Structure formats: structure tokens, C-alpha cells
JSON list of C-alpha atoms in Angstrom, two decimals:
[
{"chain": "A", "resi": 1, "resn": "MET", "atom": "CA", "xyz": [-5.90, 104.78, -50.86]},
{"chain": "A", "resi": 2, "resn": "ALA", "atom": "CA", "xyz": [-7.04, 107.18, -48.46]},
{"chain": "A", "resi": 3, "resn": "ILE", "atom": "CA", "xyz": [-10.54, 107.36, -47.12]},
{"chain": "A", "resi": 4, "resn": "SER", "atom": "CA", "xyz": [-12.14, 110.70, -47.17]},
{"chain": "A", "resi": 5, "resn": "VAL", "atom": "CA", "xyz": [-13.65, 112.15, -44.06]},
{"chain": "A", "resi": 6, "resn": "GLU", "atom": "CA", "xyz": [-16.99, 112.26, -45.63]},
{"chain": "A", "resi": 7, "resn": "GLU", "atom": "CA", "xyz": [-16.91, 108.65, -46.51]},
{"chain": "A", "resi": 8, "resn": "ALA", "atom": "CA", "xyz": [-15.90, 107.80, -42.96]},
{"chain": "A", "resi": 9, "resn": "MET", "atom": "CA", "xyz": [-18.73, 109.93, -41.58]},
{"chain": "A", "resi": 10, "resn": "GLU", "atom": "CA", "xyz": [-21.16, 108.28, -43.88]},
{"chain": "A", "resi": 11, "resn": "ALA", "atom": "CA", "xyz": [-20.03, 104.86, -42.73]},
{"chain": "A", "resi": 12, "resn": "LEU", "atom": "CA", "xyz": [-20.38, 105.88, -39.06]},
{"chain": "A", "resi": 13, "resn": "ARG", "atom": "CA", "xyz": [-23.89, 107.14, -39.67]},
{"chain": "A", "resi": 14, "resn": "GLY", "atom": "CA", "xyz": [-24.79, 103.75, -41.24]},
{"chain": "A", "resi": 15, "resn": "VAL", "atom": "CA", "xyz": [-23.35, 101.94, -38.26]},
{"chain": "A", "resi": 16, "resn": "LYS", "atom": "CA", "xyz": [-25.14, 104.25, -35.82]},
{"chain": "A", "resi": 17, "resn": "ALA", "atom": "CA", "xyz": [-28.46, 103.29, -37.34]},
{"chain": "A", "resi": 18, "resn": "VAL", "atom": "CA", "xyz": [-27.68, 99.63, -36.84]},
{"chain": "A", "resi": 19, "resn": "VAL", "atom": "CA", "xyz": [-26.15, 99.89, -33.35]},
{"chain": "A", "resi": 20, "resn": "VAL", "atom": "CA", "xyz": [-28.63, 100.55, -30.57]},
{"chain": "A", "resi": 21, "resn": "PRO", "atom": "CA", "xyz": [-26.72, 101.09, -27.31]},
{"chain": "A", "resi": 22, "resn": "ASP", "atom": "CA", "xyz": [-29.64, 100.09, -25.07]},
{"chain": "A", "resi": 23, "resn": "ASP", "atom": "CA", "xyz": [-30.09, 96.77, -26.83]},
{"chain": "A", "resi": 24, "resn": "ASP", "atom": "CA", "xyz": [-26.36, 96.18, -26.77]},
{"chain": "A", "resi": 25, "resn": "TYR", "atom": "CA", "xyz": [-26.22, 96.96, -23.07]},
{"chain": "A", "resi": 26, "resn": "LEU", "atom": "CA", "xyz": [-29.09, 94.58, -22.33]},
{"chain": "A", "resi": 27, "resn": "THR", "atom": "CA", "xyz": [-27.41, 91.93, -24.44]},
{"chain": "A", "resi": 28, "resn": "LEU", "atom": "CA", "xyz": [-24.16, 92.45, -22.51]},
{"chain": "A", "resi": 29, "resn": "VAL", "atom": "CA", "xyz": [-25.95, 92.26, -19.14]},
{"chain": "A", "resi": 30, "resn": "ALA", "atom": "CA", "xyz": [-27.80, 89.11, -20.22]},
{"chain": "A", "resi": 31, "resn": "THR", "atom": "CA", "xyz": [-24.53, 87.61, -21.45]},
{"chain": "A", "resi": 32, "resn": "GLU", "atom": "CA", "xyz": [-22.79, 88.45, -18.17]},
{"chain": "A", "resi": 33, "resn": "GLU", "atom": "CA", "xyz": [-25.65, 86.88, -16.19]},
{"chain": "A", "resi": 34, "resn": "THR", "atom": "CA", "xyz": [-25.56, 83.77, -18.39]},
{"chain": "A", "resi": 35, "resn": "ILE", "atom": "CA", "xyz": [-21.79, 83.56, -17.99]},
{"chain": "A", "resi": 36, "resn": "ALA", "atom": "CA", "xyz": [-22.10, 84.04, -14.19]},
{"chain": "A", "resi": 37, "resn": "ALA", "atom": "CA", "xyz": [-24.83, 81.35, -13.97]},
{"chain": "A", "resi": 38, "resn": "ALA", "atom": "CA", "xyz": [-22.76, 78.98, -16.11]},
{"chain": "A", "resi": 39, "resn": "GLU", "atom": "CA", "xyz": [-19.72, 79.69, -13.96]},
{"chain": "A", "resi": 40, "resn": "ALA", "atom": "CA", "xyz": [-21.71, 79.07, -10.75]},
{"chain": "A", "resi": 41, "resn": "LYS", "atom": "CA", "xyz": [-23.09, 75.86, -12.23]},
{"chain": "A", "resi": 42, "resn": "ARG", "atom": "CA", "xyz": [-19.58, 74.75, -13.24]},
{"chain": "A", "resi": 43, "resn": "ARG", "atom": "CA", "xyz": [-18.25, 75.62, -9.78]},
{"chain": "A", "resi": 44, "resn": "LYS", "atom": "CA", "xyz": [-21.03, 73.59, -8.17]},
{"chain": "A", "resi": 45, "resn": "GLU", "atom": "CA", "xyz": [-20.36, 70.67, -10.54]},
{"chain": "A", "resi": 46, "resn": "LEU", "atom": "CA", "xyz": [-16.64, 70.99, -9.86]},
{"chain": "A", "resi": 47, "resn": "ASP", "atom": "CA", "xyz": [-17.26, 70.94, -6.09]},
{"chain": "A", "resi": 48, "resn": "GLU", "atom": "CA", "xyz": [-19.47, 67.85, -6.48]},
{"chain": "A", "resi": 49, "resn": "LEU", "atom": "CA", "xyz": [-16.86, 66.20, -8.67]},
{"chain": "A", "resi": 50, "resn": "GLN", "atom": "CA", "xyz": [-14.11, 66.99, -6.15]},
{"chain": "A", "resi": 51, "resn": "SER", "atom": "CA", "xyz": [-16.32, 65.61, -3.35]},
{"chain": "A", "resi": 52, "resn": "ASN", "atom": "CA", "xyz": [-16.95, 62.46, -5.42]},
{"chain": "A", "resi": 53, "resn": "LEU", "atom": "CA", "xyz": [-13.23, 62.26, -6.19]},
{"chain": "A", "resi": 54, "resn": "LYS", "atom": "CA", "xyz": [-12.38, 62.39, -2.46]},
{"chain": "A", "resi": 55, "resn": "ALA", "atom": "CA", "xyz": [-14.99, 59.71, -1.69]},
{"chain": "A", "resi": 56, "resn": "LEU", "atom": "CA", "xyz": [-13.75, 57.52, -4.54]},
{"chain": "A", "resi": 57, "resn": "SER", "atom": "CA", "xyz": [-10.14, 58.07, -3.42]},
{"chain": "A", "resi": 58, "resn": "LYS", "atom": "CA", "xyz": [-11.07, 56.85, 0.07]},
{"chain": "A", "resi": 59, "resn": "ILE", "atom": "CA", "xyz": [-12.86, 53.83, -1.42]},
{"chain": "A", "resi": 60, "resn": "LEU", "atom": "CA", "xyz": [-9.85, 53.16, -3.65]},
{"chain": "A", "resi": 61, "resn": "GLU", "atom": "CA", "xyz": [-7.49, 53.33, -0.69]},
{"chain": "A", "resi": 62, "resn": "SER", "atom": "CA", "xyz": [-9.63, 50.99, 1.41]},
{"chain": "A", "resi": 63, "resn": "ALA", "atom": "CA", "xyz": [-9.91, 48.63, -1.59]},
{"chain": "A", "resi": 64, "resn": "ARG", "atom": "CA", "xyz": [-6.14, 48.79, -2.04]},
{"chain": "A", "resi": 65, "resn": "VAL", "atom": "CA", "xyz": [-5.64, 47.98, 1.66]},
{"chain": "A", "resi": 66, "resn": "SER", "atom": "CA", "xyz": [-8.14, 45.11, 1.56]},
{"chain": "A", "resi": 67, "resn": "ALA", "atom": "CA", "xyz": [-6.62, 43.80, -1.69]},
{"chain": "A", "resi": 68, "resn": "THR", "atom": "CA", "xyz": [-3.17, 43.76, -0.16]},
{"chain": "A", "resi": 69, "resn": "ARG", "atom": "CA", "xyz": [-2.29, 40.22, 1.02]},
{"chain": "A", "resi": 70, "resn": "PRO", "atom": "CA", "xyz": [-2.07, 40.10, 4.83]},
{"chain": "A", "resi": 71, "resn": "SER", "atom": "CA", "xyz": [1.17, 38.79, 6.28]},
{"chain": "A", "resi": 72, "resn": "SER", "atom": "CA", "xyz": [-0.67, 35.76, 7.70]},
{"chain": "A", "resi": 73, "resn": "VAL", "atom": "CA", "xyz": [-1.74, 34.67, 4.20]},
{"chain": "A", "resi": 74, "resn": "PRO", "atom": "CA", "xyz": [0.96, 32.93, 2.15]},
{"chain": "A", "resi": 75, "resn": "SER", "atom": "CA", "xyz": [2.11, 34.38, -1.13]},
{"chain": "A", "resi": 76, "resn": "ALA", "atom": "CA", "xyz": [0.77, 33.06, -4.42]},
{"chain": "A", "resi": 77, "resn": "ASP", "atom": "CA", "xyz": [3.98, 31.03, -4.95]},
{"chain": "A", "resi": 78, "resn": "ALA", "atom": "CA", "xyz": [3.81, 29.60, -1.42]},
{"chain": "A", "resi": 79, "resn": "HIS", "atom": "CA", "xyz": [0.13, 28.80, -1.92]},
{"chain": "A", "resi": 80, "resn": "THR", "atom": "CA", "xyz": [0.89, 27.04, -5.22]},
{"chain": "A", "resi": 81, "resn": "SER", "atom": "CA", "xyz": [3.73, 25.12, -3.56]},
{"chain": "A", "resi": 82, "resn": "THR", "atom": "CA", "xyz": [1.41, 24.06, -0.72]},
{"chain": "A", "resi": 83, "resn": "LEU", "atom": "CA", "xyz": [-1.23, 22.93, -3.22]},
{"chain": "A", "resi": 84, "resn": "ASN", "atom": "CA", "xyz": [1.38, 20.89, -5.10]},
{"chain": "A", "resi": 85, "resn": "GLU", "atom": "CA", "xyz": [2.56, 19.27, -1.86]},
{"chain": "A", "resi": 86, "resn": "LEU", "atom": "CA", "xyz": [-1.04, 18.46, -0.92]},
{"chain": "A", "resi": 87, "resn": "ASP", "atom": "CA", "xyz": [-1.65, 16.98, -4.39]},
{"chain": "A", "resi": 88, "resn": "ILE", "atom": "CA", "xyz": [1.44, 14.78, -4.01]},
{"chain": "A", "resi": 89, "resn": "SER", "atom": "CA", "xyz": [0.31, 13.77, -0.51]},
{"chain": "A", "resi": 90, "resn": "SER", "atom": "CA", "xyz": [-3.18, 13.04, -1.83]},
{"chain": "A", "resi": 91, "resn": "LEU", "atom": "CA", "xyz": [-1.78, 10.83, -4.60]},
{"chain": "A", "resi": 92, "resn": "SER", "atom": "CA", "xyz": [0.44, 9.02, -2.10]},
{"chain": "A", "resi": 93, "resn": "LEU", "atom": "CA", "xyz": [-2.51, 8.46, 0.22]},
{"chain": "A", "resi": 94, "resn": "ALA", "atom": "CA", "xyz": [-4.66, 7.24, -2.66]},
{"chain": "A", "resi": 95, "resn": "LYS", "atom": "CA", "xyz": [-1.92, 4.78, -3.63]},
{"chain": "A", "resi": 96, "resn": "SER", "atom": "CA", "xyz": [-1.62, 3.57, -0.03]},
{"chain": "A", "resi": 97, "resn": "ILE", "atom": "CA", "xyz": [-5.40, 3.21, 0.22]},
{"chain": "A", "resi": 98, "resn": "LYS", "atom": "CA", "xyz": [-5.42, 1.22, -3.03]},
{"chain": "A", "resi": 99, "resn": "GLU", "atom": "CA", "xyz": [-2.67, -1.06, -1.71]},
{"chain": "A", "resi": 100, "resn": "TYR", "atom": "CA", "xyz": [-4.48, -1.58, 1.59]},
{"chain": "A", "resi": 101, "resn": "GLU", "atom": "CA", "xyz": [-7.73, -2.28, -0.26]},
{"chain": "A", "resi": 102, "resn": "GLY", "atom": "CA", "xyz": [-5.85, -4.99, -2.17]},
{"chain": "A", "resi": 103, "resn": "VAL", "atom": "CA", "xyz": [-4.52, -6.42, 1.09]},
{"chain": "A", "resi": 104, "resn": "VAL", "atom": "CA", "xyz": [-8.01, -6.28, 2.60]},
{"chain": "A", "resi": 105, "resn": "ALA", "atom": "CA", "xyz": [-9.48, -8.04, -0.44]},
{"chain": "A", "resi": 106, "resn": "SER", "atom": "CA", "xyz": [-6.77, -10.70, -0.19]},
{"chain": "A", "resi": 107, "resn": "LYS", "atom": "CA", "xyz": [-7.40, -11.16, 3.52]},
{"chain": "A", "resi": 108, "resn": "GLU", "atom": "CA", "xyz": [-11.15, -11.31, 2.90]},
{"chain": "A", "resi": 109, "resn": "GLY", "atom": "CA", "xyz": [-10.52, -14.09, 0.38]},
{"chain": "A", "resi": 110, "resn": "GLU", "atom": "CA", "xyz": [-8.35, -15.92, 2.91]},
{"chain": "A", "resi": 111, "resn": "LEU", "atom": "CA", "xyz": [-11.01, -15.41, 5.57]},
{"chain": "A", "resi": 112, "resn": "ALA", "atom": "CA", "xyz": [-13.72, -16.80, 3.29]},
{"chain": "A", "resi": 113, "resn": "ALA", "atom": "CA", "xyz": [-11.53, -19.83, 2.52]},
{"chain": "A", "resi": 114, "resn": "LEU", "atom": "CA", "xyz": [-10.82, -20.34, 6.23]},
{"chain": "A", "resi": 115, "resn": "LYS", "atom": "CA", "xyz": [-14.52, -20.04, 7.05]},
{"chain": "A", "resi": 116, "resn": "ASP", "atom": "CA", "xyz": [-15.30, -22.68, 4.42]},
{"chain": "A", "resi": 117, "resn": "GLU", "atom": "CA", "xyz": [-12.58, -24.90, 5.84]},
{"chain": "A", "resi": 118, "resn": "ALA", "atom": "CA", "xyz": [-13.90, -24.36, 9.40]},
{"chain": "A", "resi": 119, "resn": "ARG", "atom": "CA", "xyz": [-17.43, -25.22, 8.27]},
{"chain": "A", "resi": 120, "resn": "ARG", "atom": "CA", "xyz": [-16.13, -28.36, 6.57]},
{"chain": "A", "resi": 121, "resn": "GLN", "atom": "CA", "xyz": [-14.17, -29.28, 9.71]},
{"chain": "A", "resi": 122, "resn": "GLU", "atom": "CA", "xyz": [-17.26, -28.74, 11.88]},
{"chain": "A", "resi": 123, "resn": "GLU", "atom": "CA", "xyz": [-19.30, -30.95, 9.57]},
{"chain": "A", "resi": 124, "resn": "TYR", "atom": "CA", "xyz": [-16.53, -33.55, 9.40]},
{"chain": "A", "resi": 125, "resn": "ASP", "atom": "CA", "xyz": [-16.96, -36.50, 11.76]},
{"chain": "A", "resi": 126, "resn": "PRO", "atom": "CA", "xyz": [-13.56, -38.17, 12.10]},
{"chain": "A", "resi": 127, "resn": "ALA", "atom": "CA", "xyz": [-15.01, -41.21, 13.87]},
{"chain": "A", "resi": 128, "resn": "ALA", "atom": "CA", "xyz": [-17.49, -41.82, 11.07]},
{"chain": "A", "resi": 129, "resn": "GLU", "atom": "CA", "xyz": [-14.80, -41.23, 8.47]},
{"chain": "A", "resi": 130, "resn": "HIS", "atom": "CA", "xyz": [-12.46, -43.57, 10.32]},
{"chain": "A", "resi": 131, "resn": "GLU", "atom": "CA", "xyz": [-15.21, -46.13, 10.56]},
{"chain": "A", "resi": 132, "resn": "LYS", "atom": "CA", "xyz": [-15.73, -45.92, 6.81]},
{"chain": "A", "resi": 133, "resn": "GLU", "atom": "CA", "xyz": [-12.05, -46.32, 6.14]},
{"chain": "A", "resi": 134, "resn": "LEU", "atom": "CA", "xyz": [-11.44, -49.18, 8.56]},
{"chain": "A", "resi": 135, "resn": "ASP", "atom": "CA", "xyz": [-12.81, -52.64, 8.24]},
{"chain": "A", "resi": 136, "resn": "GLY", "atom": "CA", "xyz": [-14.43, -53.43, 11.61]},
{"chain": "A", "resi": 137, "resn": "THR", "atom": "CA", "xyz": [-13.66, -57.10, 11.34]},
{"chain": "A", "resi": 138, "resn": "ALA", "atom": "CA", "xyz": [-9.96, -56.51, 10.79]},
{"chain": "A", "resi": 139, "resn": "LEU", "atom": "CA", "xyz": [-9.88, -54.14, 13.76]},
{"chain": "A", "resi": 140, "resn": "ARG", "atom": "CA", "xyz": [-11.60, -56.66, 16.02]},
{"chain": "A", "resi": 141, "resn": "LEU", "atom": "CA", "xyz": [-9.18, -59.38, 14.88]},
{"chain": "A", "resi": 142, "resn": "GLN", "atom": "CA", "xyz": [-6.27, -57.12, 15.72]},
{"chain": "A", "resi": 143, "resn": "ILE", "atom": "CA", "xyz": [-7.70, -56.50, 19.20]},
{"chain": "A", "resi": 144, "resn": "TYR", "atom": "CA", "xyz": [-8.29, -60.22, 19.73]},
{"chain": "A", "resi": 145, "resn": "LYS", "atom": "CA", "xyz": [-4.73, -61.01, 18.67]},
{"chain": "A", "resi": 146, "resn": "GLY", "atom": "CA", "xyz": [-3.46, -58.42, 21.10]},
{"chain": "A", "resi": 147, "resn": "LEU", "atom": "CA", "xyz": [-5.40, -60.16, 23.86]},
{"chain": "A", "resi": 148, "resn": "GLY", "atom": "CA", "xyz": [-3.83, -63.51, 22.90]},
{"chain": "A", "resi": 149, "resn": "PHE", "atom": "CA", "xyz": [-6.60, -64.98, 20.71]},
{"chain": "A", "resi": 150, "resn": "HIS", "atom": "CA", "xyz": [-5.60, -66.17, 17.22]},
{"chain": "A", "resi": 151, "resn": "PRO", "atom": "CA", "xyz": [-8.56, -67.39, 15.13]},
{"chain": "A", "resi": 152, "resn": "VAL", "atom": "CA", "xyz": [-8.07, -70.21, 12.62]},
{"chain": "A", "resi": 153, "resn": "VAL", "atom": "CA", "xyz": [-10.45, -70.33, 9.64]},
{"chain": "A", "resi": 154, "resn": "ASP", "atom": "CA", "xyz": [-11.08, -72.96, 7.01]},
{"chain": "A", "resi": 155, "resn": "LYS", "atom": "CA", "xyz": [-10.80, -72.41, 3.26]},
{"chain": "A", "resi": 156, "resn": "ASP", "atom": "CA", "xyz": [-14.37, -70.97, 3.20]},
{"chain": "A", "resi": 157, "resn": "GLY", "atom": "CA", "xyz": [-13.53, -68.36, 5.86]},
{"chain": "A", "resi": 158, "resn": "ASN", "atom": "CA", "xyz": [-15.47, -70.08, 8.69]},
{"chain": "A", "resi": 159, "resn": "LEU", "atom": "CA", "xyz": [-13.98, -70.01, 12.19]},
{"chain": "A", "resi": 160, "resn": "VAL", "atom": "CA", "xyz": [-13.06, -73.55, 13.21]},
{"chain": "A", "resi": 161, "resn": "LYS", "atom": "CA", "xyz": [-10.42, -73.15, 15.95]},
{"chain": "A", "resi": 162, "resn": "MET", "atom": "CA", "xyz": [-9.00, -70.54, 18.27]},
{"chain": "A", "resi": 163, "resn": "LEU", "atom": "CA", "xyz": [-5.40, -70.50, 19.43]},
{"chain": "A", "resi": 164, "resn": "VAL", "atom": "CA", "xyz": [-5.24, -68.97, 22.92]},
{"chain": "A", "resi": 165, "resn": "ARG", "atom": "CA", "xyz": [-1.99, -67.77, 24.41]},
{"chain": "A", "resi": 166, "resn": "SER", "atom": "CA", "xyz": [-1.87, -67.60, 28.18]},
{"chain": "A", "resi": 167, "resn": "GLN", "atom": "CA", "xyz": [-1.23, -64.38, 30.01]},
{"chain": "A", "resi": 168, "resn": "SER", "atom": "CA", "xyz": [2.20, -65.53, 31.00]},
{"chain": "A", "resi": 169, "resn": "GLY", "atom": "CA", "xyz": [2.93, -66.12, 27.31]},
{"chain": "A", "resi": 170, "resn": "SER", "atom": "CA", "xyz": [4.46, -69.53, 27.95]},
{"chain": "A", "resi": 171, "resn": "ASP", "atom": "CA", "xyz": [1.41, -71.71, 27.13]},
{"chain": "A", "resi": 172, "resn": "LEU", "atom": "CA", "xyz": [-0.54, -72.01, 23.88]},
{"chain": "A", "resi": 173, "resn": "HIS", "atom": "CA", "xyz": [-3.96, -73.71, 23.94]},
{"chain": "A", "resi": 174, "resn": "VAL", "atom": "CA", "xyz": [-6.13, -74.86, 21.02]},
{"chain": "A", "resi": 175, "resn": "VAL", "atom": "CA", "xyz": [-9.93, -74.62, 21.33]},
{"chain": "A", "resi": 176, "resn": "ASP", "atom": "CA", "xyz": [-11.92, -76.53, 18.69]},
{"chain": "A", "resi": 177, "resn": "PHE", "atom": "CA", "xyz": [-15.38, -75.09, 17.95]},
{"chain": "A", "resi": 178, "resn": "ASN", "atom": "CA", "xyz": [-16.77, -78.34, 16.56]},
{"chain": "A", "resi": 179, "resn": "ASP", "atom": "CA", "xyz": [-17.37, -80.17, 19.87]},
{"chain": "A", "resi": 180, "resn": "GLY", "atom": "CA", "xyz": [-20.96, -78.82, 20.36]},
{"chain": "A", "resi": 181, "resn": "LYS", "atom": "CA", "xyz": [-20.65, -76.37, 23.29]},
{"chain": "A", "resi": 182, "resn": "THR", "atom": "CA", "xyz": [-22.74, -73.18, 23.56]},
{"chain": "A", "resi": 183, "resn": "ASP", "atom": "CA", "xyz": [-21.30, -69.75, 22.78]},
{"chain": "A", "resi": 184, "resn": "PHE", "atom": "CA", "xyz": [-21.38, -68.93, 26.47]},
{"chain": "A", "resi": 185, "resn": "GLU", "atom": "CA", "xyz": [-19.36, -72.04, 27.34]},
{"chain": "A", "resi": 186, "resn": "TYR", "atom": "CA", "xyz": [-16.80, -71.28, 24.62]},
{"chain": "A", "resi": 187, "resn": "THR", "atom": "CA", "xyz": [-16.49, -67.72, 25.85]},
{"chain": "A", "resi": 188, "resn": "ARG", "atom": "CA", "xyz": [-15.85, -68.86, 29.45]},
{"chain": "A", "resi": 189, "resn": "LEU", "atom": "CA", "xyz": [-13.32, -71.43, 28.28]},
{"chain": "A", "resi": 190, "resn": "LEU", "atom": "CA", "xyz": [-11.43, -68.94, 26.09]},
{"chain": "A", "resi": 191, "resn": "TRP", "atom": "CA", "xyz": [-11.16, -66.37, 28.89]},
{"chain": "A", "resi": 192, "resn": "LYS", "atom": "CA", "xyz": [-10.13, -69.00, 31.39]},
{"chain": "A", "resi": 193, "resn": "LEU", "atom": "CA", "xyz": [-7.30, -70.19, 29.14]},
{"chain": "A", "resi": 194, "resn": "ALA", "atom": "CA", "xyz": [-6.20, -66.62, 28.32]},
{"chain": "A", "resi": 195, "resn": "CYS", "atom": "CA", "xyz": [-6.02, -65.70, 32.02]},
{"chain": "A", "resi": 196, "resn": "SER", "atom": "CA", "xyz": [-3.99, -68.77, 33.01]}
]
């Protein structure tokens, strides 16, 4: 199918009525200006983004450097190992403290018992206790016998005679208390016989 020249001319005339070159030109100029403005805006945004990217890159690098573990700081494994050792040491110290607290409590108990014993000893009067335990009469009789005096009592327990041994030990004298002398006279006589 071939198009006739007339038909083609007719179609061009129809298009010519629709196409206004001035309007098209203005539309093209406006489009170019819009494209140029958009391109300038994109360039400006791109420059800002590149500037932000550089700033963020510097921040990232400084963060990377600061996040890097310094050589003076132990590694995570070394740190964990140190913490474990410190935990073990802490448990050992706690056990030792507990043992020493037990020893201290035991010693405090001993100290309290010793203080009670010391207080009892301070309050204790051995002479009074001895006096309670000993019969004074028996003690005096023992002393008298040691000095050479041997009392003789009757069946009722009354003193009736005194046997006196002399100091030399060779003589034994009998003093009867029923002959009516005074206590003073008997005392002088007994000492005189004991010293002979």
C-alpha cells in the first residue's frame, strides 16, 4: 500500500495546524532550563553528599581507631582469664576469711571461758576455803603434838591430862588438870616441862 502524495500533503497540512513552532520552541527552552536547574540542583546535592561522605568517612576512621584495642589493654581472652583468676582468688580469700572467723570465734569462746575462770579465781579465797575444809581443832591438836603436847581426854571428850615430851625427847611428863591450878599456872608448867 502506497500512500499518495496528496494524502501525504493532506496529513502534513493537518499536522501544521497542530504544530506551532513558537510554542514548541518556548516549550523546548523551558524544558532545557528545567533540566539545567535540576542538573544544578543534583550537582549541588551531590557535592553536599560527597562532603558529608568525606566527613562521615573521617568520623568512621576515628571511630575505628578508637574502637581498636590499644596494646596496653589485654585481649578479651586475657581479660576473661584475669577475671577467672580473680574469681578463684576471691573464693580462696573468702574461704580463708571464713576459716579465720571460725578460729576467732573459737578463741573468743576460749577467752570468755578464761575470763570467767579468772573472775572465779579472783573471787576465790583459798584461806577461807581451806578454813572451811579443815577442822580447826584437829589442826591445833596436830600443832600441839608437833610441839610435844599430847592431850588425853575422857570418854566424854573432856581434857583431863596432858602428856608433855621434853625438848630433848628423852623425858615424858604427865600433867593432871584436876589439881585446881589456874589456866595461867598450867600454861607455865606445860611450857616449862616442854622446854626442859
